[in-house]
């Protein structure tokens, strides 16, 4: 049975910095990753909020290499590796396994809609068989609002039965607590690690027996989120949860990725963080000012960033 | 002003054959392409019905190379090149331009939903600027039922204005005739080529001033579809259109891609055509028998295939 350490309870889909020409910036990326690790937050690089699908496979492999060279241990990385084409998913997953990554977060193939559980089972099975490595730990990525391809309980059950050594957990970004609760109830006793897709559900997830959360806003508010994950059984946890949710609500009032990057640019005093790749668009001046005012009102800061 | 020849009025998103190990089969692919060309149908390889997003960029580049080596002229190819990451789209588009392809059919980036026209404009603009070739002809690919990312009239107008030499047309797979009609009315006078995404709308499209159709079922029924495109102004066109639609309705009763491949396997007596890549699943025995019975009832055949 796999048990997450405290340090494994909160992960962030790390935002990806781009230069003026939209190429990735590995140094700025490593610096942000180091800041997250210093705040006890793991690196779920190449998630939805990392603009992962706006990066090529080779760009992603190079960024993992850059983190490894910068001294980031593989056990603190959980790269997103799920692509529409099996060959791409296998290449990226192998690269992650080669770096000793703690796990990989795997989207289903997301172009075709209305596909069957049988087809999704074959996809994941094919990837696992091709990678063929006992150290591979797959975290399934359930994010129907974006992927439009949900992962059912029946599919999880079948995959767990076929590949108990490789199917390690799930990130549930459905935003539907009843689903998260059902997955925890059904599978967590067997060591399957269930992460909520937002810290709104962090306390509920831990109390129900889940593993923690993998959250976009852990990019900007890592310390307090990780603190709740450490102290969830202590006095005042509900108040700490409420404070996390209040801050997250501010970000939810804007397009999430541009807002995370804007906060990082503004509070880290580092302009290039504003850049996003198309089809996303950076916040305009009015949005930046509105975001900053709302965050200041909550006493928000990103201590130690850019230091 | 670009005018399609008769031969340019019907294109097929060519189905992609796989070996038992799911690798692409370039010989079988070239043979099917040759059969389509013999039937006056152009090769919109790497469309939705080609399982394009289940192929890696390098697999697609190799398949284009294989067709070129087999003597297929670039002017009869219109590869799909739109991927979520700009770097992938540019690489594949450059490869197509290098082979002198008639055009490329470009999906918008389809992972993020609810993106703005501004973001989509920047995506297409960035691709066109990076490819930087006057011979590049982009056909926009509007297929909201699958991509979930629609292309608006305002976006088309802005792209046409900025890149009149490169933005050549659209495939409208919305299934919404009012949209197709509106695009023809707005832009076809300037030479913008509007293709319906199904032969259901072939006659209506040609009568309204559109260019033709790019249709999945042109994989299996190329001769009669191309015939209507040649003879649409002659007596009996409505009856010919009705016959095309009756046959297409049979295929629409099944998952389209597995059904196209099953028909090709059954009527071309060539088993490997049954293979699809996950997340798709081939037709089961009952479905194959049902499809065959329904097609036989319509006197369906694929003359010359596998000959």
XYZ file of C-alpha atoms in Angstrom:
614
model
C 0.000 0.000 0.000
C 1.364 3.379 -1.085
C 1.071 6.118 1.543
C 1.704 9.728 0.580
C 3.986 11.607 2.920
C 2.918 15.061 4.100
C 5.082 16.417 1.329
C 3.082 14.400 -1.188
C -0.311 15.787 -0.256
C -0.238 18.994 -2.277
C 0.946 19.294 -5.859
C 0.799 22.151 -8.302
C 0.320 22.001 -12.066
C 3.286 24.310 -12.482
C 2.742 27.301 -14.754
C 5.153 27.349 -17.698
C 7.114 30.560 -18.357
C 7.632 31.742 -21.932
C 10.109 34.166 -23.459
C 8.991 37.015 -25.723
C 9.154 34.626 -28.706
C 6.947 32.155 -26.797
C 9.760 29.616 -26.322
C 9.831 28.029 -22.828
C 12.239 29.500 -20.294
C 13.866 26.610 -18.382
C 15.679 28.839 -15.847
C 12.569 30.744 -14.817
C 10.708 27.410 -14.712
C 13.288 25.828 -12.394
C 13.229 28.876 -10.136
C 9.452 28.699 -9.763
C 9.675 24.952 -9.116
C 12.263 25.501 -6.404
C 10.021 28.058 -4.735
C 7.126 25.589 -4.777
C 9.292 22.836 -3.286
C 10.479 25.247 -0.574
C 6.792 25.672 0.229
C 6.249 21.911 0.487
C 4.361 21.633 -2.811
C 5.155 18.938 -5.374
C 5.562 19.549 -9.075
C 2.702 18.303 -11.227
C 4.386 19.883 -14.244
C 2.549 19.762 -17.601
C -0.968 19.902 -16.223
C -3.887 21.807 -17.709
C -2.720 24.982 -15.964
C 0.811 24.458 -17.293
C -0.477 24.925 -20.867
C 0.841 21.383 -21.348
C -1.117 20.788 -24.517
C 0.351 23.937 -26.004
C 3.827 22.370 -25.658
C 5.341 19.754 -27.970
C 6.594 16.442 -26.615
C 10.198 17.470 -27.145
C 9.684 20.805 -25.371
C 8.333 18.872 -22.393
C 11.199 16.369 -22.393
C 13.678 19.251 -22.447
C 11.966 20.971 -19.523
C 12.115 17.773 -17.418
C 15.809 17.501 -18.296
C 16.322 21.109 -17.236
C 14.681 20.513 -13.870
C 16.785 17.406 -13.282
C 19.919 19.382 -14.161
C 18.818 22.074 -11.730
C 18.800 19.426 -9.005
C 15.050 18.842 -8.711
C 14.581 15.241 -7.570
C 12.375 13.001 -9.714
C 10.389 11.944 -6.664
C 8.990 15.485 -6.429
C 7.811 15.520 -10.074
C 4.533 14.197 -11.449
C 4.512 15.254 -15.131
C 1.357 15.209 -17.200
C 1.991 12.808 -20.075
C -1.418 11.974 -21.581
C -1.720 12.926 -25.262
C -4.178 11.946 -27.980
C -1.681 9.682 -29.770
C -0.411 6.627 -27.895
C 3.075 7.079 -29.370
C 3.347 10.561 -27.835
C 2.058 9.422 -24.444
C 4.496 6.505 -24.389
C 7.490 8.660 -25.365
C 6.797 11.263 -22.698
C 5.929 8.682 -20.031
C 9.149 6.762 -20.675
C 11.096 9.981 -20.357
C 9.443 10.672 -16.993
C 10.077 7.133 -15.749
C 13.694 7.457 -16.839
C 14.018 10.479 -14.557
C 12.571 8.551 -11.612
C 9.450 10.707 -11.446
C 7.066 9.946 -8.578
C 4.320 9.348 -11.071
C 2.722 10.634 -14.238
C -0.663 12.319 -14.538
C -2.385 10.884 -17.570
C -5.177 12.536 -19.539
C -7.300 10.248 -21.668
C -7.087 10.858 -25.423
C -9.350 13.879 -25.694
C -10.099 14.535 -29.364
C -12.853 11.998 -29.948
C -15.914 12.451 -27.761
C -18.384 9.838 -26.594
C -15.802 7.054 -26.696
C -16.453 3.810 -24.806
C -14.900 2.526 -21.592
C -13.559 -0.359 -23.675
C -11.706 2.068 -25.956
C -10.312 4.054 -23.024
C -9.271 0.857 -21.272
C -7.367 -0.224 -24.382
C -5.673 3.155 -24.587
C -4.348 3.116 -21.013
C -3.514 -0.606 -21.198
C -1.552 -0.103 -24.413
C 0.454 2.726 -22.861
C 1.225 0.756 -19.683
C 2.226 -2.352 -21.639
C 4.480 -0.386 -23.967
C 6.234 1.496 -21.181
C 6.578 -1.870 -19.412
C 8.217 -0.632 -16.228
C 7.229 -1.647 -12.710
C 8.287 1.744 -11.417
C 5.651 3.468 -13.578
C 2.934 5.012 -11.397
C -0.014 6.288 -13.381
C -2.373 8.869 -11.923
C -5.503 9.044 -14.051
C -6.635 12.557 -14.908
C -10.393 13.043 -14.732
C -11.232 16.546 -15.975
C -14.472 16.340 -17.938
C -15.100 20.120 -18.029
C -12.020 20.488 -20.260
C -11.213 17.082 -21.766
C -14.905 16.276 -22.302
C -13.858 12.629 -21.844
C -14.818 11.393 -18.364
C -13.234 8.405 -16.601
C -15.862 6.190 -14.964
C -15.629 4.135 -11.773
C -15.985 0.981 -13.887
C -12.950 1.968 -15.963
C -10.850 2.707 -12.882
C -11.829 -0.642 -11.365
C -10.855 -2.545 -14.488
C -7.511 -0.754 -14.818
C -6.688 -1.274 -11.132
C -7.438 -4.964 -11.427
C -5.302 -5.398 -14.548
C -2.383 -3.188 -13.507
C -2.306 -2.986 -9.688
C 1.404 -2.094 -9.678
C 1.064 0.727 -12.164
C -2.300 2.379 -11.546
C -1.553 4.485 -8.492
C -4.262 7.107 -8.207
C -6.386 9.801 -9.770
C -6.752 13.545 -9.957
C -10.443 14.386 -9.894
C -10.987 17.792 -11.500
C -14.675 17.209 -12.121
C -15.499 19.768 -9.437
C -18.157 17.272 -8.314
C -17.500 16.302 -4.704
C -19.882 13.329 -4.939
C -17.624 11.828 -7.590
C -14.453 12.409 -5.565
C -16.122 10.874 -2.514
C -17.262 7.838 -4.510
C -13.766 7.214 -5.897
C -12.250 7.461 -2.399
C -14.911 5.110 -0.965
C -14.473 2.553 -3.726
C -10.715 2.431 -4.147
C -8.672 4.237 -1.488
C -8.598 1.300 0.919
C -6.476 -0.518 -1.659
C -3.919 2.297 -1.598
C -5.310 4.147 -4.617
C -4.472 7.802 -4.074
C -7.279 10.242 -4.744
C -6.366 13.878 -5.252
C -9.009 16.581 -5.524
C -8.441 18.975 -8.417
C -8.817 22.059 -6.235
C -8.028 23.032 -2.630
C -11.723 23.855 -2.193
C -12.003 20.125 -1.454
C -8.705 19.605 0.396
C -10.083 19.188 3.904
C -13.040 17.088 2.747
C -10.693 14.881 0.743
C -8.300 14.283 3.638
C -11.148 13.618 6.074
C -12.691 11.115 3.659
C -9.410 9.228 3.325
C -8.110 10.786 0.113
C -4.516 11.753 -0.599
C -4.686 15.528 -0.976
C -5.052 17.949 -3.864
C -3.364 18.922 -7.113
C -4.364 22.517 -7.539
C -3.767 25.369 -9.981
C -3.731 27.968 -7.216
C -0.988 26.052 -5.383
C 1.193 27.904 -7.920
C 0.543 31.167 -6.119
C -0.609 30.190 -2.623
C 1.523 27.118 -1.902
C 2.454 27.778 1.723
C -1.035 28.037 3.229
C -2.377 25.119 1.153
C 0.499 22.873 2.205
C 0.026 24.033 5.782
C -3.585 22.853 5.841
C -2.442 19.508 4.434
C -0.008 19.195 7.368
C -2.411 20.374 10.056
C -5.775 19.160 8.889
C -6.372 17.198 12.092
C -5.530 20.178 14.278
C -7.702 22.917 15.733
C -8.890 25.590 13.294
C -8.685 23.487 10.133
C -12.120 24.613 8.936
C -11.104 28.250 9.238
C -7.880 27.590 7.348
C -9.875 25.817 4.649
C -12.268 28.769 4.392
C -9.354 31.172 3.937
C -7.917 29.041 1.136
C -11.266 28.972 -0.626
C -11.735 32.732 -0.332
C -8.445 33.306 -2.072
C -9.157 30.747 -4.750
C -12.499 32.426 -5.485
C -10.615 35.586 -6.441
C -8.675 33.693 -9.112
C -11.821 31.937 -10.314
C -13.194 35.354 -11.259
C -10.629 35.505 -14.103
C -9.375 33.166 -16.816
C -7.350 30.909 -14.500
C -4.044 30.479 -16.331
C -3.532 34.130 -17.332
C -4.523 35.121 -13.784
C -1.991 32.756 -12.161
C 0.693 34.116 -14.431
C -0.347 37.713 -13.822
C -0.161 37.222 -10.050
C 3.290 35.668 -10.423
C 4.440 38.559 -12.635
C 2.988 41.201 -10.311
C 3.889 39.792 -6.901
C 7.216 38.339 -8.044
C 8.009 41.552 -9.971
C 8.878 39.555 -13.070
C 7.194 40.803 -16.287
C 7.821 37.798 -18.591
C 5.444 35.708 -16.500
C 2.548 37.540 -18.168
C 3.167 35.584 -21.414
C 0.769 32.808 -22.418
C 0.682 30.785 -25.607
C -2.250 31.055 -27.988
C -5.111 30.177 -27.873
C -4.860 31.771 -24.422
C -4.636 35.530 -24.016
C -2.938 37.358 -21.163
C -4.998 39.535 -18.798
C -5.494 43.094 -20.008
C -4.589 46.098 -17.884
C -8.001 46.454 -16.311
C -8.063 42.785 -15.374
C -4.579 42.995 -13.886
C -5.570 45.950 -11.768
C -8.799 44.275 -10.671
C -6.993 41.084 -9.738
C -4.304 42.963 -7.824
C -6.843 45.007 -5.883
C -8.835 41.897 -4.934
C -5.705 40.028 -3.865
C -4.320 42.964 -1.897
C -7.616 43.174 -0.065
C -7.022 39.641 1.163
C -3.479 40.438 2.247
C -2.108 38.182 -0.481
C 1.628 37.857 -1.047
C 4.056 35.349 -2.527
C 6.809 35.454 0.112
C 10.261 34.488 -1.063
C 9.343 34.522 -4.741
C 11.936 36.149 -6.960
C 14.141 36.554 -3.902
C -9.398 34.236 -57.251
C -8.864 30.512 -56.751
C -11.276 28.258 -58.645
C -11.476 24.572 -57.788
C -11.385 22.273 -60.775
C -13.945 19.481 -60.980
C -11.291 17.252 -59.505
C -11.022 19.546 -56.492
C -14.705 19.417 -55.542
C -14.691 16.213 -53.498
C -12.087 15.223 -50.960
C -11.933 12.360 -48.519
C -10.427 12.324 -45.031
C -8.585 9.141 -45.928
C -8.887 6.306 -43.409
C -5.512 5.190 -42.057
C -4.677 1.468 -42.161
C -2.887 -0.137 -39.207
C -0.953 -3.363 -38.884
C -1.682 -5.857 -36.101
C 0.698 -3.952 -33.819
C -1.193 -0.714 -34.622
C 1.678 0.769 -36.643
C 0.555 2.545 -39.841
C 0.756 0.602 -43.092
C 2.088 2.950 -45.803
C 1.556 0.484 -48.696
C -2.082 -0.182 -47.877
C -2.536 3.563 -47.361
C -1.065 4.401 -50.771
C -3.242 1.755 -52.436
C -6.399 3.222 -50.916
C -5.307 6.726 -51.908
C -4.725 5.601 -55.479
C -8.207 4.082 -55.595
C -9.703 7.353 -54.361
C -7.783 9.353 -56.971
C -8.974 6.950 -59.671
C -12.471 7.837 -58.526
C -11.815 11.569 -58.827
C -11.601 12.154 -55.072
C -8.804 14.185 -53.479
C -6.861 13.153 -50.412
C -7.693 15.084 -47.262
C -5.367 12.783 -45.326
C -5.171 13.199 -41.532
C -8.722 14.349 -40.982
C -10.967 13.389 -38.087
C -11.943 10.184 -39.885
C -8.270 9.389 -40.524
C -7.702 9.060 -36.758
C -5.237 11.900 -37.297
C -5.059 12.842 -33.651
C -4.182 9.247 -32.795
C -1.031 9.615 -34.949
C 2.185 11.350 -33.924
C 3.619 14.173 -36.020
C 6.456 11.954 -37.241
C 4.059 9.159 -38.225
C 2.156 11.698 -40.315
C 5.288 13.107 -41.936
C 6.366 9.574 -42.850
C 2.967 8.793 -44.390
C 3.113 11.924 -46.560
C 6.608 10.886 -47.639
C 5.318 7.408 -48.490
C 2.527 8.818 -50.661
C 4.968 11.080 -52.481
C 7.267 8.123 -53.083
C 4.290 6.173 -54.405
C 3.807 8.901 -56.994
C 0.831 10.716 -55.463
C 1.073 14.363 -56.549
C 1.096 16.981 -53.811
C -1.651 18.927 -55.588
C -4.062 16.076 -54.755
C -3.244 16.117 -51.013
C -4.751 18.322 -48.333
C -3.306 17.005 -45.051
C -4.812 17.897 -41.704
C -2.106 19.698 -39.728
C -3.842 21.451 -36.834
C -2.596 20.347 -33.422
C -2.908 21.834 -29.938
C 0.737 22.961 -29.825
C 1.844 25.592 -32.328
C 5.223 23.876 -32.725
C 3.549 20.656 -33.891
C 1.219 22.460 -36.291
C 4.104 24.406 -37.806
C 6.291 21.297 -38.232
C 3.563 19.329 -39.967
C 2.406 22.267 -42.076
C 5.952 22.960 -43.259
C 6.297 19.322 -44.231
C 3.088 19.513 -46.256
C 4.153 22.739 -47.960
C 7.492 21.136 -48.768
C 5.639 18.405 -50.636
C 3.669 20.949 -52.649
C 0.353 19.982 -51.069
C -2.732 21.726 -52.443
C -3.514 22.979 -48.982
C -3.665 22.015 -45.337
C -6.807 21.533 -43.269
C -6.234 23.182 -39.928
C -8.064 22.368 -36.713
C -7.963 25.023 -34.022
C -6.144 24.043 -30.816
C -8.835 21.928 -29.185
C -7.835 21.218 -25.589
C -8.935 24.476 -23.958
C -12.621 25.251 -24.311
C -14.340 28.625 -24.342
C -11.292 30.378 -25.785
C -11.678 33.809 -27.378
C -11.585 34.789 -31.036
C -8.532 36.867 -30.154
C -6.713 33.763 -28.876
C -7.682 31.711 -31.927
C -6.643 34.525 -34.241
C -3.229 34.660 -32.570
C -2.874 30.876 -32.928
C -3.552 30.818 -36.685
C -1.567 34.007 -37.257
C 1.436 32.611 -35.396
C 1.351 29.421 -37.474
C 1.055 31.301 -40.776
C 3.840 33.725 -39.847
C 6.169 30.928 -38.770
C 5.579 28.822 -41.884
C 6.100 32.033 -43.870
C 5.456 30.598 -47.328
C 3.271 32.207 -49.986
C 2.350 28.778 -51.331
C 0.726 27.837 -47.999
C -3.043 27.479 -48.423
C -4.863 27.073 -45.123
C -8.339 25.567 -45.008
C -9.871 26.249 -41.610
C -11.505 23.235 -39.997
C -14.792 24.042 -38.263
C -16.013 20.920 -36.462
C -17.577 22.000 -33.175
C -19.284 18.646 -32.444
C -15.831 17.079 -31.997
C -13.309 19.878 -31.402
C -15.768 21.816 -29.205
C -13.950 24.932 -30.441
C -16.029 26.721 -33.095
C -14.625 29.172 -35.659
C -16.812 32.252 -35.969
C -17.527 34.396 -39.027
C -15.751 37.279 -37.315
C -12.600 35.166 -36.921
C -12.663 34.072 -40.562
C -13.086 37.674 -41.692
C -10.155 38.860 -39.612
C -7.878 36.046 -40.838
C -8.855 36.594 -44.470
C -8.097 40.280 -44.166
C -4.709 39.712 -42.560
C -3.591 36.765 -44.721
C -5.477 36.897 -48.028
C -2.790 34.828 -49.792
C -2.755 32.047 -47.221
C -6.317 31.665 -45.959
C -7.928 29.706 -48.777
C -11.094 28.163 -47.446
C -12.934 26.188 -44.807
C -14.374 22.785 -44.144
C -17.660 23.227 -42.293
C -18.432 20.066 -40.333
C -20.900 21.775 -38.047
C -23.729 19.869 -39.714
C -25.589 23.182 -39.613
C -26.519 24.214 -43.145
C -27.344 27.763 -42.042
C -23.726 28.194 -40.987
C -22.367 26.793 -44.252
C -24.712 29.049 -46.205
C -23.648 32.097 -44.199
C -19.947 31.414 -44.774
C -20.533 31.002 -48.528
C -22.588 34.190 -48.661
C -20.033 36.210 -46.723
C -16.773 35.047 -48.230
C -17.012 32.920 -51.369
C -17.184 35.887 -53.747
C -13.607 36.669 -52.729
C -12.485 33.169 -53.787
C -12.731 31.636 -50.324
C -13.537 27.950 -50.878
C -16.266 26.525 -48.684
C -16.481 22.758 -48.373
C -19.363 21.065 -46.595
C -18.273 18.374 -44.169
C -20.678 15.811 -45.584
C -22.127 14.953 -48.996
C -25.587 15.452 -47.490
C -24.942 19.103 -48.318
C -23.030 18.675 -51.585
C -25.730 19.823 -53.984
C -26.854 22.665 -51.716
C -23.252 23.787 -51.340
C -22.553 23.825 -55.077
C -25.828 25.614 -55.831
C -25.071 28.246 -53.216
C -21.624 28.909 -54.710
C -19.510 26.724 -52.436
C -16.579 24.576 -53.523
C -17.774 21.029 -52.750
C -17.448 18.621 -49.861
C -14.815 16.873 -47.784
C -16.598 13.797 -46.604
C -15.848 10.692 -44.520
C -18.033 8.490 -46.706
C -16.106 9.542 -49.808
C -13.707 6.854 -48.520
C -16.191 4.166 -49.475
C -18.520 5.781 -51.996
C -16.142 8.024 -53.947
C -17.403 7.401 -57.473
C -21.035 8.470 -57.043
C -20.131 11.462 -54.856
C -17.598 12.715 -57.400
C -20.120 12.106 -60.148
C -22.665 14.411 -58.541
C -19.949 17.044 -58.174
C -19.311 16.804 -61.939
C -22.978 16.723 -62.973
C -24.696 18.901 -60.408
C -26.093 21.197 -63.073
C -27.488 18.320 -65.130
C -30.843 16.589 -65.054
C -31.502 14.244 -62.132
C -29.095 15.879 -59.692
C -31.631 15.851 -56.853
C -32.166 12.117 -57.276
C -28.417 11.513 -57.294
C -28.112 13.607 -54.141
C -30.884 11.584 -52.469
C -29.113 8.328 -53.297
C -25.869 9.612 -51.755
C -27.684 10.631 -48.601
C -29.450 7.268 -48.294
C -26.119 5.495 -48.355
C -24.538 7.898 -45.913
C -27.421 7.353 -43.491
C -26.465 3.667 -43.301
C -22.976 4.572 -42.111
C -24.338 7.140 -39.682
C -26.106 4.288 -37.884
C -22.694 3.059 -36.672
C -19.579 4.598 -35.152
C -18.348 6.243 -38.348
C -14.628 5.411 -38.429
C -14.942 1.719 -37.486
C -17.801 1.432 -39.994
C -15.784 2.971 -42.846
C -12.942 0.606 -42.071
C -15.270 -2.405 -41.769
C -16.815 -1.654 -45.171
C -13.347 -1.365 -46.688
C -12.286 -4.655 -45.077
C -15.458 -6.445 -46.133
C -15.948 -5.106 -49.669
C -12.226 -4.963 -50.432
C -11.706 -8.413 -48.846
C -8.815 -7.088 -46.779
C -8.999 -7.977 -43.064
C -6.367 -5.593 -41.633
C -8.624 -2.660 -42.480
C -10.749 -3.555 -39.431
C -8.009 -2.215 -37.099
C -8.529 1.095 -35.317
C -6.370 2.744 -32.696
C -7.648 3.235 -29.142
C -9.725 5.024 -27.930
C -11.740 3.745 -30.903
C -13.003 0.180 -31.031
C -13.621 -1.861 -34.185
C -17.166 -3.005 -35.020
C -18.134 -6.293 -33.378
C -19.459 -9.240 -35.408
C -23.113 -8.310 -35.050
C -22.398 -4.743 -36.164
C -20.396 -5.954 -39.149
C -23.214 -8.223 -40.259
C -25.808 -5.484 -39.757
C -23.739 -2.983 -41.731
C -23.144 -5.470 -44.553
C -26.821 -6.388 -44.802
C -27.869 -2.731 -44.927
C -25.246 -1.901 -47.552
C -26.073 -4.948 -49.676
C -29.707 -3.889 -49.620
C -28.660 -0.641 -51.301
C -26.603 -2.481 -53.904
C -23.417 -1.042 -52.410
C -20.025 -2.030 -53.799
C -16.508 -0.623 -53.938
C -15.629 -1.383 -57.556
C -11.960 -1.734 -58.318
C -10.876 -1.768 -54.673
C -8.240 -4.377 -53.894
C -8.083 -5.182 -57.609
